[in-house]
PDB file of C-alpha atoms in Angstrom:
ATOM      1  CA  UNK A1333      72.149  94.590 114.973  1.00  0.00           C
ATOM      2  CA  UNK A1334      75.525  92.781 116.022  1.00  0.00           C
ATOM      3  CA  UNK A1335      77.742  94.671 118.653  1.00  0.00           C
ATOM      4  CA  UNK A1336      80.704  95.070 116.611  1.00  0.00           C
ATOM      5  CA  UNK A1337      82.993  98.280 115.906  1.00  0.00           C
ATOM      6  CA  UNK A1338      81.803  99.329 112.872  1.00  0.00           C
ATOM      7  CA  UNK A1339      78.104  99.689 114.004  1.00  0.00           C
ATOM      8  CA  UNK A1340      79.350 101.509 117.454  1.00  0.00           C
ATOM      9  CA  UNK A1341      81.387 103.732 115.447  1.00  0.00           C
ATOM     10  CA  UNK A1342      78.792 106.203 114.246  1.00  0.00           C
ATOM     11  CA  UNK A1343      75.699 108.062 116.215  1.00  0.00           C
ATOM     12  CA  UNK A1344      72.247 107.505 114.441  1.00  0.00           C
ATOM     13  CA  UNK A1345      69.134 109.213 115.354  1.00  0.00           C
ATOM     14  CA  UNK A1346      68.200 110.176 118.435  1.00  0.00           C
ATOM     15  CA  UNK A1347      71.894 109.084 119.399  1.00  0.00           C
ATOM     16  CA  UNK A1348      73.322 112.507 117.617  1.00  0.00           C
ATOM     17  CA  UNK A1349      73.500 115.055 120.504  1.00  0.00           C
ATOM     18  CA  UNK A1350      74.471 117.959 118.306  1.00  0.00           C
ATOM     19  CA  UNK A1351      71.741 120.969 118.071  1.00  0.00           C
ATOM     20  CA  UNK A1352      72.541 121.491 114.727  1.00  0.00           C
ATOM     21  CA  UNK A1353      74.292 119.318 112.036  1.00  0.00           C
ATOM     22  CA  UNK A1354      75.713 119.886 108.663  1.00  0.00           C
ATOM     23  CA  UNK A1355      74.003 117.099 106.273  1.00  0.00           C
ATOM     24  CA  UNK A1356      75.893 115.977 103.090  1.00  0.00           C
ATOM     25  CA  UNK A1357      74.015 114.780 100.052  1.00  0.00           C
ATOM     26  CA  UNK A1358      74.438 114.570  96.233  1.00  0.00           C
ATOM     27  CA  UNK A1359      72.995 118.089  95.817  1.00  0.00           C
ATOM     28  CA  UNK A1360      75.643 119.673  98.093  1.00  0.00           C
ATOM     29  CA  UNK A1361      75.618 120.291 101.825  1.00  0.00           C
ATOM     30  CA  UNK A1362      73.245 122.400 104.143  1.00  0.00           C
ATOM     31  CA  UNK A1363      73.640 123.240 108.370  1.00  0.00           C
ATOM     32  CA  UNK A1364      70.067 122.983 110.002  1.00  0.00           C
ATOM     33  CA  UNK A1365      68.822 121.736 113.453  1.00  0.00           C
ATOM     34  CA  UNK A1366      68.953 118.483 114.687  1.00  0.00           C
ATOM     35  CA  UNK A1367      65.157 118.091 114.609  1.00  0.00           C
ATOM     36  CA  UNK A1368      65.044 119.047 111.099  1.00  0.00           C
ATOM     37  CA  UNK A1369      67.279 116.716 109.832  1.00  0.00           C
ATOM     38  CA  UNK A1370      65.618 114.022 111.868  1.00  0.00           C
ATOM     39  CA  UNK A1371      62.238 115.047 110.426  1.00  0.00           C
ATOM     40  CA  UNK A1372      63.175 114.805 106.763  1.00  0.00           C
ATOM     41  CA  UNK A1373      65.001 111.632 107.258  1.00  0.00           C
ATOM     42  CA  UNK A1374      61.492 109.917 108.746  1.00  0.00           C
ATOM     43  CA  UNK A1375      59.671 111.554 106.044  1.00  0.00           C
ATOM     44  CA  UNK A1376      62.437 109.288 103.543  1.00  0.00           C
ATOM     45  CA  UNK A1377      61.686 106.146 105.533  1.00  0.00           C
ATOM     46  CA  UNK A1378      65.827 106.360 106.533  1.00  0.00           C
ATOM     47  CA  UNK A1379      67.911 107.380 108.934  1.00  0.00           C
ATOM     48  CA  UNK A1380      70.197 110.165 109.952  1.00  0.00           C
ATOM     49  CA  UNK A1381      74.002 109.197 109.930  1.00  0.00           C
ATOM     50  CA  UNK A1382      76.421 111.323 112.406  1.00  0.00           C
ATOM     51  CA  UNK A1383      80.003 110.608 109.544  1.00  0.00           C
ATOM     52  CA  UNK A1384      81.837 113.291 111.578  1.00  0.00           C
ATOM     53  CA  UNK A1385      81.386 114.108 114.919  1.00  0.00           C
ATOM     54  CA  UNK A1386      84.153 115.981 115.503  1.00  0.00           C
ATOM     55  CA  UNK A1387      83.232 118.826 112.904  1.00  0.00           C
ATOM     56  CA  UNK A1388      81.611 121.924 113.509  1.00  0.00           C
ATOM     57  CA  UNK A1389      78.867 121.359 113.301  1.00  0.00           C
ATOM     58  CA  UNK A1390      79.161 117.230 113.217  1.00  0.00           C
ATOM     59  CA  UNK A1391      78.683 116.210 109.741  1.00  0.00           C
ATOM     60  CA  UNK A1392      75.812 113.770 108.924  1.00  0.00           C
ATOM     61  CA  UNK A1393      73.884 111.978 105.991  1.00  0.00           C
ATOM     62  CA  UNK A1394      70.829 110.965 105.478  1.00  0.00           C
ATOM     63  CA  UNK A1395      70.328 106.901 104.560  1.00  0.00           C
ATOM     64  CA  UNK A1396      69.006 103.971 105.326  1.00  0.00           C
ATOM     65  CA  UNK A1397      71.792 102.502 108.128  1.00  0.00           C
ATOM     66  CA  UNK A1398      72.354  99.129 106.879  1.00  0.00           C
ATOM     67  CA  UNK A1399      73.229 100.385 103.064  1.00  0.00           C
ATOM     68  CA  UNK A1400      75.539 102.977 104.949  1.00  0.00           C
ATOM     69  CA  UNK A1401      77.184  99.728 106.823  1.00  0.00           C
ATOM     70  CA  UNK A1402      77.277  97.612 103.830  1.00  0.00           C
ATOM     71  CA  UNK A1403      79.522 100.268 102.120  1.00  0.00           C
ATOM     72  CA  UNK A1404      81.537 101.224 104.950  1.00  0.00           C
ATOM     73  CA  UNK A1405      82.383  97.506 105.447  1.00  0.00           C
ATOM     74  CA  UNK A1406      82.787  96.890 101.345  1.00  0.00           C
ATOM     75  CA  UNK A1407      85.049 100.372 101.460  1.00  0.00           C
ATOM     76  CA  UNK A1408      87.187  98.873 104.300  1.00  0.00           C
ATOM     77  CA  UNK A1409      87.166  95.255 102.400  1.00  0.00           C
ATOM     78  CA  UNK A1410      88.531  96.870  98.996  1.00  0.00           C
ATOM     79  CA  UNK A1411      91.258  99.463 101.168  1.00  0.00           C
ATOM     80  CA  UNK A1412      92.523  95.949 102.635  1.00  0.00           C
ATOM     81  CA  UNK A1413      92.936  94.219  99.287  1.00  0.00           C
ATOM     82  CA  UNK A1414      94.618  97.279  97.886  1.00  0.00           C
ATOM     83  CA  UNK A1415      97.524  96.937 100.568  1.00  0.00           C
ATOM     84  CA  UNK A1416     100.680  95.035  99.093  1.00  0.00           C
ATOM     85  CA  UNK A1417     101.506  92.430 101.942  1.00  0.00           C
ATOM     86  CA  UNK A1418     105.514  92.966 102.116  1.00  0.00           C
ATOM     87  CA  UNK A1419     106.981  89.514 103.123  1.00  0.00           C
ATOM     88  CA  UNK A1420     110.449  88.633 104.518  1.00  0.00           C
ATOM     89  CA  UNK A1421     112.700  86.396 102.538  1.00  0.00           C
ATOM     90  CA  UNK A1422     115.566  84.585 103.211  1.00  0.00           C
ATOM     91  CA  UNK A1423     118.443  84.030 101.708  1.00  0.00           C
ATOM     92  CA  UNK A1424     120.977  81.468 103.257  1.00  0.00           C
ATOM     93  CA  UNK A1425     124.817  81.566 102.810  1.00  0.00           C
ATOM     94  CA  UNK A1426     127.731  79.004 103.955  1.00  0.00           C
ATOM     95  CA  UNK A1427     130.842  80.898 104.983  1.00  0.00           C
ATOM     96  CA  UNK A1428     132.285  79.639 101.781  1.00  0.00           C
ATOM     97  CA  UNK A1429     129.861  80.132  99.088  1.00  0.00           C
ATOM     98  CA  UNK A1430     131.003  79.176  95.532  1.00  0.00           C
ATOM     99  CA  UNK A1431     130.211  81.673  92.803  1.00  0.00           C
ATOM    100  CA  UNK A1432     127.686  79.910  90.853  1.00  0.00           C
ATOM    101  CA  UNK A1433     125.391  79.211  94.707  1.00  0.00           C
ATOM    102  CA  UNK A1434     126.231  83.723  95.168  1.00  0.00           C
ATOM    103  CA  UNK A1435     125.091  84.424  91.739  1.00  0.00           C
ATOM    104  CA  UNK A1436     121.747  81.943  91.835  1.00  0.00           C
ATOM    105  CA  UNK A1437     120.566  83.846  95.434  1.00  0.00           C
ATOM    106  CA  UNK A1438     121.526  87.317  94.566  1.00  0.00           C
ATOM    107  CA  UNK A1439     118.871  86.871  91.585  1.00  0.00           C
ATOM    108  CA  UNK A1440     116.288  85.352  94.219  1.00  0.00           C
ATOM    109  CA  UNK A1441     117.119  88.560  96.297  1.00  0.00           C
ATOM    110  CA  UNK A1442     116.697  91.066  93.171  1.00  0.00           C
ATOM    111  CA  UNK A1443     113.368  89.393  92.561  1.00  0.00           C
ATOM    112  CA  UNK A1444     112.144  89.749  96.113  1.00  0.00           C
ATOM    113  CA  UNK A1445     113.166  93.034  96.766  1.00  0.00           C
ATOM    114  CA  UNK A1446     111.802  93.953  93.382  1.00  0.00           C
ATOM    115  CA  UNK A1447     108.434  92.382  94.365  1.00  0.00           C
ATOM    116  CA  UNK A1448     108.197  94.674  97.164  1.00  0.00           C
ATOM    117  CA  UNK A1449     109.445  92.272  99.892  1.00  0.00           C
ATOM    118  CA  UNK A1450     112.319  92.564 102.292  1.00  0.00           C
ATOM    119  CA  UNK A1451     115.467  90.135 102.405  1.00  0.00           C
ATOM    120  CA  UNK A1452     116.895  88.867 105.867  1.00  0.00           C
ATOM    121  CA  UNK A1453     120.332  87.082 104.182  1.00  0.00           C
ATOM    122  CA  UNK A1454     122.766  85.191 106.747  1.00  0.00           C
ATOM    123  CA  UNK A1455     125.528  83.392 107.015  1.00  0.00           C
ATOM    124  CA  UNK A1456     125.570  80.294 108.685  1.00  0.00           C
ATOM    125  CA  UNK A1457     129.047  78.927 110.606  1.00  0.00           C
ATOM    126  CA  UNK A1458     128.804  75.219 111.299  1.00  0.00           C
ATOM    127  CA  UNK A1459     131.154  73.985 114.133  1.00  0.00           C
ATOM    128  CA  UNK A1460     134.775  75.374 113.606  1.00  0.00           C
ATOM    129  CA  UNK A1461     133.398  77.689 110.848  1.00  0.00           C
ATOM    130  CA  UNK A1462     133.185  80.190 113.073  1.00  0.00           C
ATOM    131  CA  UNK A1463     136.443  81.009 112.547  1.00  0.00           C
ATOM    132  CA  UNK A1464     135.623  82.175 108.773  1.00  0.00           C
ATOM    133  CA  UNK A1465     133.332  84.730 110.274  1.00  0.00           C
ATOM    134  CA  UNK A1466     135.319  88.149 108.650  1.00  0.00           C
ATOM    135  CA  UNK A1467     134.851  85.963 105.250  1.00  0.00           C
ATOM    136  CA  UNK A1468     130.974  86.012 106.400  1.00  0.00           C
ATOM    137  CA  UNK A1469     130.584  89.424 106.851  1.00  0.00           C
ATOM    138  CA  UNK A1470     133.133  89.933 103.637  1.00  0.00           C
ATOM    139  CA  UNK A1471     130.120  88.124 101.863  1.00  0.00           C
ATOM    140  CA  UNK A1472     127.461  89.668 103.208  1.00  0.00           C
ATOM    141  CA  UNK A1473     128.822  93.476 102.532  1.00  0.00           C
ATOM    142  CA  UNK A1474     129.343  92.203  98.738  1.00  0.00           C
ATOM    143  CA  UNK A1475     125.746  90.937  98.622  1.00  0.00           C
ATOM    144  CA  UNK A1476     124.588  94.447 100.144  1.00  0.00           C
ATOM    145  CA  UNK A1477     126.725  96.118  97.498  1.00  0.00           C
ATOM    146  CA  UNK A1478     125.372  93.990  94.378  1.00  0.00           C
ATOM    147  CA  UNK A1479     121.892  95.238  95.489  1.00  0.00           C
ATOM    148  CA  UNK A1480     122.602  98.566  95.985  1.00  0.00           C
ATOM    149  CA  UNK A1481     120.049  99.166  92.926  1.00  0.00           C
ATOM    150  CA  UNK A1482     117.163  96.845  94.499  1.00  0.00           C
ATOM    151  CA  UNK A1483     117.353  97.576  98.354  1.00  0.00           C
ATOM    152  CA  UNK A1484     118.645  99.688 100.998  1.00  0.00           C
ATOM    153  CA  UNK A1485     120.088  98.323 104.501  1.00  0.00           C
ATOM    154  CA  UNK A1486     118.314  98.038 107.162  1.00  0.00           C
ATOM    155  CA  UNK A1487     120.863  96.337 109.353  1.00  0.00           C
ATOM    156  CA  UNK A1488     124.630  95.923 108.254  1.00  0.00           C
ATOM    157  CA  UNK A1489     125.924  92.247 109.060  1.00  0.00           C
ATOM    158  CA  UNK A1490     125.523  91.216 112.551  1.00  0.00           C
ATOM    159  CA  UNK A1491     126.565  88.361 114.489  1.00  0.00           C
ATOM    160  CA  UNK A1492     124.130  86.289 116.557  1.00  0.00           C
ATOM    161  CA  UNK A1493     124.485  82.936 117.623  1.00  0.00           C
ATOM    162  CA  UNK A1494     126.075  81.045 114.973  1.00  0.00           C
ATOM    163  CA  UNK A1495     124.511  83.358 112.400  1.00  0.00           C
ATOM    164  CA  UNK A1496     125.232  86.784 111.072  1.00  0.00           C
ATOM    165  CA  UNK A1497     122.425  88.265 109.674  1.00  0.00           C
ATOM    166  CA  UNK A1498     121.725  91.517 106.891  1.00  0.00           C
ATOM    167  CA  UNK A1499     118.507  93.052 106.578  1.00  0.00           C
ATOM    168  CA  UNK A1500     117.418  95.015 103.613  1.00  0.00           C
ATOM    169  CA  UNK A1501     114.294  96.944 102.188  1.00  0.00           C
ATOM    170  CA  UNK A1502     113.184  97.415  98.846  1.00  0.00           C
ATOM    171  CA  UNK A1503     113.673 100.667  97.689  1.00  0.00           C
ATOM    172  CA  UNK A1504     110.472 100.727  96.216  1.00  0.00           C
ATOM    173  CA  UNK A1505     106.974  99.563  96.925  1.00  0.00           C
ATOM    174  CA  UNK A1506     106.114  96.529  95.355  1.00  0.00           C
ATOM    175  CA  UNK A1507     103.205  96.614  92.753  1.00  0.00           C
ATOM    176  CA  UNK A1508     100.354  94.943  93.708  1.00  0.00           C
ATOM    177  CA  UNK A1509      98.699  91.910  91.473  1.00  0.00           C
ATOM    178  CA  UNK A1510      95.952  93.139  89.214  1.00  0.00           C
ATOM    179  CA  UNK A1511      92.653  91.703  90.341  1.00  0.00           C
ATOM    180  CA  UNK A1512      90.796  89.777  87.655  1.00  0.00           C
ATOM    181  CA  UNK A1513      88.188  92.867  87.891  1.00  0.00           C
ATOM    182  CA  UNK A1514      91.121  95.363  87.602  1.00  0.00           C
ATOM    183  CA  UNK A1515      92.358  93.571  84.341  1.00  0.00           C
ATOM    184  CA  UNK A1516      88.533  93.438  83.101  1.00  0.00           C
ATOM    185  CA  UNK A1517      88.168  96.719  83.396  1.00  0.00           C
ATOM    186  CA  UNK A1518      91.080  97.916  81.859  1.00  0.00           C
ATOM    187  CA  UNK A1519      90.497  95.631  78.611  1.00  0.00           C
ATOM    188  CA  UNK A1520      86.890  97.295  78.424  1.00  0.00           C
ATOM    189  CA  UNK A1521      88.391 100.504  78.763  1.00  0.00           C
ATOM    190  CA  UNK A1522      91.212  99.325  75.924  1.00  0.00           C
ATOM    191  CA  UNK A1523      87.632  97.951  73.792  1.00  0.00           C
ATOM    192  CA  UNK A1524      85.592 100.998  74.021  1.00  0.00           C
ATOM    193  CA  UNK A1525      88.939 103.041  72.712  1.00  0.00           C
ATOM    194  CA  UNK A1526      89.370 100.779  69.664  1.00  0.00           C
ATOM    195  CA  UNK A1527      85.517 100.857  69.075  1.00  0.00           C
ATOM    196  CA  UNK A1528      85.486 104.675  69.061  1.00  0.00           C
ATOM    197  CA  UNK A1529      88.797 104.994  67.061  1.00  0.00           C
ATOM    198  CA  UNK A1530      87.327 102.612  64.566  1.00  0.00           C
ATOM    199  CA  UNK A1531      83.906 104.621  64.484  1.00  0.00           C
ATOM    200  CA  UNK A1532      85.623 107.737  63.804  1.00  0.00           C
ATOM    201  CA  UNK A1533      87.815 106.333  61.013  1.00  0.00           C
ATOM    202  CA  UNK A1534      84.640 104.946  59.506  1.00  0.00           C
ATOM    203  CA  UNK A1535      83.104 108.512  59.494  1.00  0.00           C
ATOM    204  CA  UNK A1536      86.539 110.109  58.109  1.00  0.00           C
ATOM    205  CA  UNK A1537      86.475 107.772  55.025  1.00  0.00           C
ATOM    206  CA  UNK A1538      82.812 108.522  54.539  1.00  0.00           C
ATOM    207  CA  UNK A1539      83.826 112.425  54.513  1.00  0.00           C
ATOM    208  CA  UNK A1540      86.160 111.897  52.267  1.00  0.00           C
ATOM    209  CA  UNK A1541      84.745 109.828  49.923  1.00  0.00           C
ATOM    210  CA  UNK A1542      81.636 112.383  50.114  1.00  0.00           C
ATOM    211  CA  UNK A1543      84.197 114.878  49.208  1.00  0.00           C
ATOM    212  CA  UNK A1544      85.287 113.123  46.529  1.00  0.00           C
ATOM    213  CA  UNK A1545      82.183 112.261  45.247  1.00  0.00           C
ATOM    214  CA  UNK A1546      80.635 115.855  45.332  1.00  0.00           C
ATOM    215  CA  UNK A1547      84.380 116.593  43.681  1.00  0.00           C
ATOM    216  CA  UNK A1548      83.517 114.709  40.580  1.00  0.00           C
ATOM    217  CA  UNK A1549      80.110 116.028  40.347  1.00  0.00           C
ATOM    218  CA  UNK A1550      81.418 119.785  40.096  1.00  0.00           C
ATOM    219  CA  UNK A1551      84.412 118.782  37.590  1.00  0.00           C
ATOM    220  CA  UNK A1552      81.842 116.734  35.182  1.00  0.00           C
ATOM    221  CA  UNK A1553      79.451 119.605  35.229  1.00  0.00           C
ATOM    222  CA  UNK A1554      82.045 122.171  34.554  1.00  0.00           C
ATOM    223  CA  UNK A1555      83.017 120.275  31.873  1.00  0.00           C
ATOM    224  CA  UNK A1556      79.574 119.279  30.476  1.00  0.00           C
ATOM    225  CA  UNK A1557      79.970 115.516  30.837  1.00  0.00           C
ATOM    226  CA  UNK A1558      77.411 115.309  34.223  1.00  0.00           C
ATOM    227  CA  UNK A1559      74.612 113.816  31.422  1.00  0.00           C
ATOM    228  CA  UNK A1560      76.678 110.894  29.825  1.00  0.00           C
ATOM    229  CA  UNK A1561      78.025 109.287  32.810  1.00  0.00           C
TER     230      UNK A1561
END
């Protein structure tokens, strides 16, 4: 078996020092001795799995190994996939921006920050341009302000180099992409709840027209009109 973390991770077997453990299965969880559990799992053709040492007594399962790996490392995969990757974007200003440039970048930044990403925004002094540098940070403190609703700062404007920088956060996590399974499953989901609405408005038309039906049979007998129709 390869020598990687995952396999070193957990105790198996004779590797579980414990006198007695605690073993989990579907049918609930029962503490017996070491040798016990060891016994039963040879008499399943698996092995006993130490999940938590550190519990008292150490918590174990019985199954073959590799099928316990498999899902560990499958559980892991999904958890990693699940995680919304939060990027930095930039945004790039001259000192003397024109209104129509602000306006096209502020919607960039609503749309990252809305994504989930962060914004690192800057000003950028060329030359003697430094010398606009309060109109810079003027800038910058406007942009922060026109985001308020998107982001929070994580760094007010700050002058490095020829640059001044601004940092801000979204306010909220981005939502994750729906994997092509995700979206499956929900349009099953969405299928089965049409199919059973549509099987249960089948079977309330059917009791009604049964009522109906049974109805007109009492009010023709009543009236003595059941033999000529």
């Amino acid at each position: 078996m390869k020598n990687d973390k995952l396999t070193n991770q957990y105790r198996v077997n004779e590797q579980i020092r414990a006198k007695e453990v605690r073993v989990v299965g579907d049918e609930g969880a029962t503490v017996m001795p070491t040798r016990q559990a060891l016994d039963l799992a040879r008499q399943q053709g698996v092995d006993l799995v130490e999940i938590s040492p550190n519990a008292q007594p150490p918590v174990c399962r019985i199954i073959d190994y590799s099928k316990f790996l498999y899902q560990q490392k499958k559980r892991q995969k999904e958890m990693k996939q699940k995680q919304v990757k939060v990027e930095v974007k930039e945004i790039r200003f001259g000192p003397q921006t024109d209104e129509h440039d602000y306006q096209f970048k502020l919607k960039h930044a609503q749309e990252f920050l809305a994504e989930g990403n962060k914004v690192r925004a800057y000003v950028f002094f060329r030359g003697r341009s430094i010398l606009f540098k309060e109109q810079g940070e003027v800038l910058l403190l406007r942009f922060a302000n026109d985001l308020e609703e998107y982001g929070k700062v994580e760094q007010l404007p700050k002058l490095e180099g020829k640059k001044m920088f601004l940092y801000m956060a979204p306010k909220k996590a981005g939502v994750a992409k729906q994997s092509q399974q995700k979206r499956d499953k929900i349009a099953a989901e969405a299928a089965q709840k049409e199919e059973v609405k549509a099987v249960e408005e089948e079977r309330a038309v059917s009791n009604g027209l049964l009522a109906n039906a049974k109805g007109g049979h009492d009010i023709l007998k009543k009236l003595g009109l059941e033999d000529e129709v």
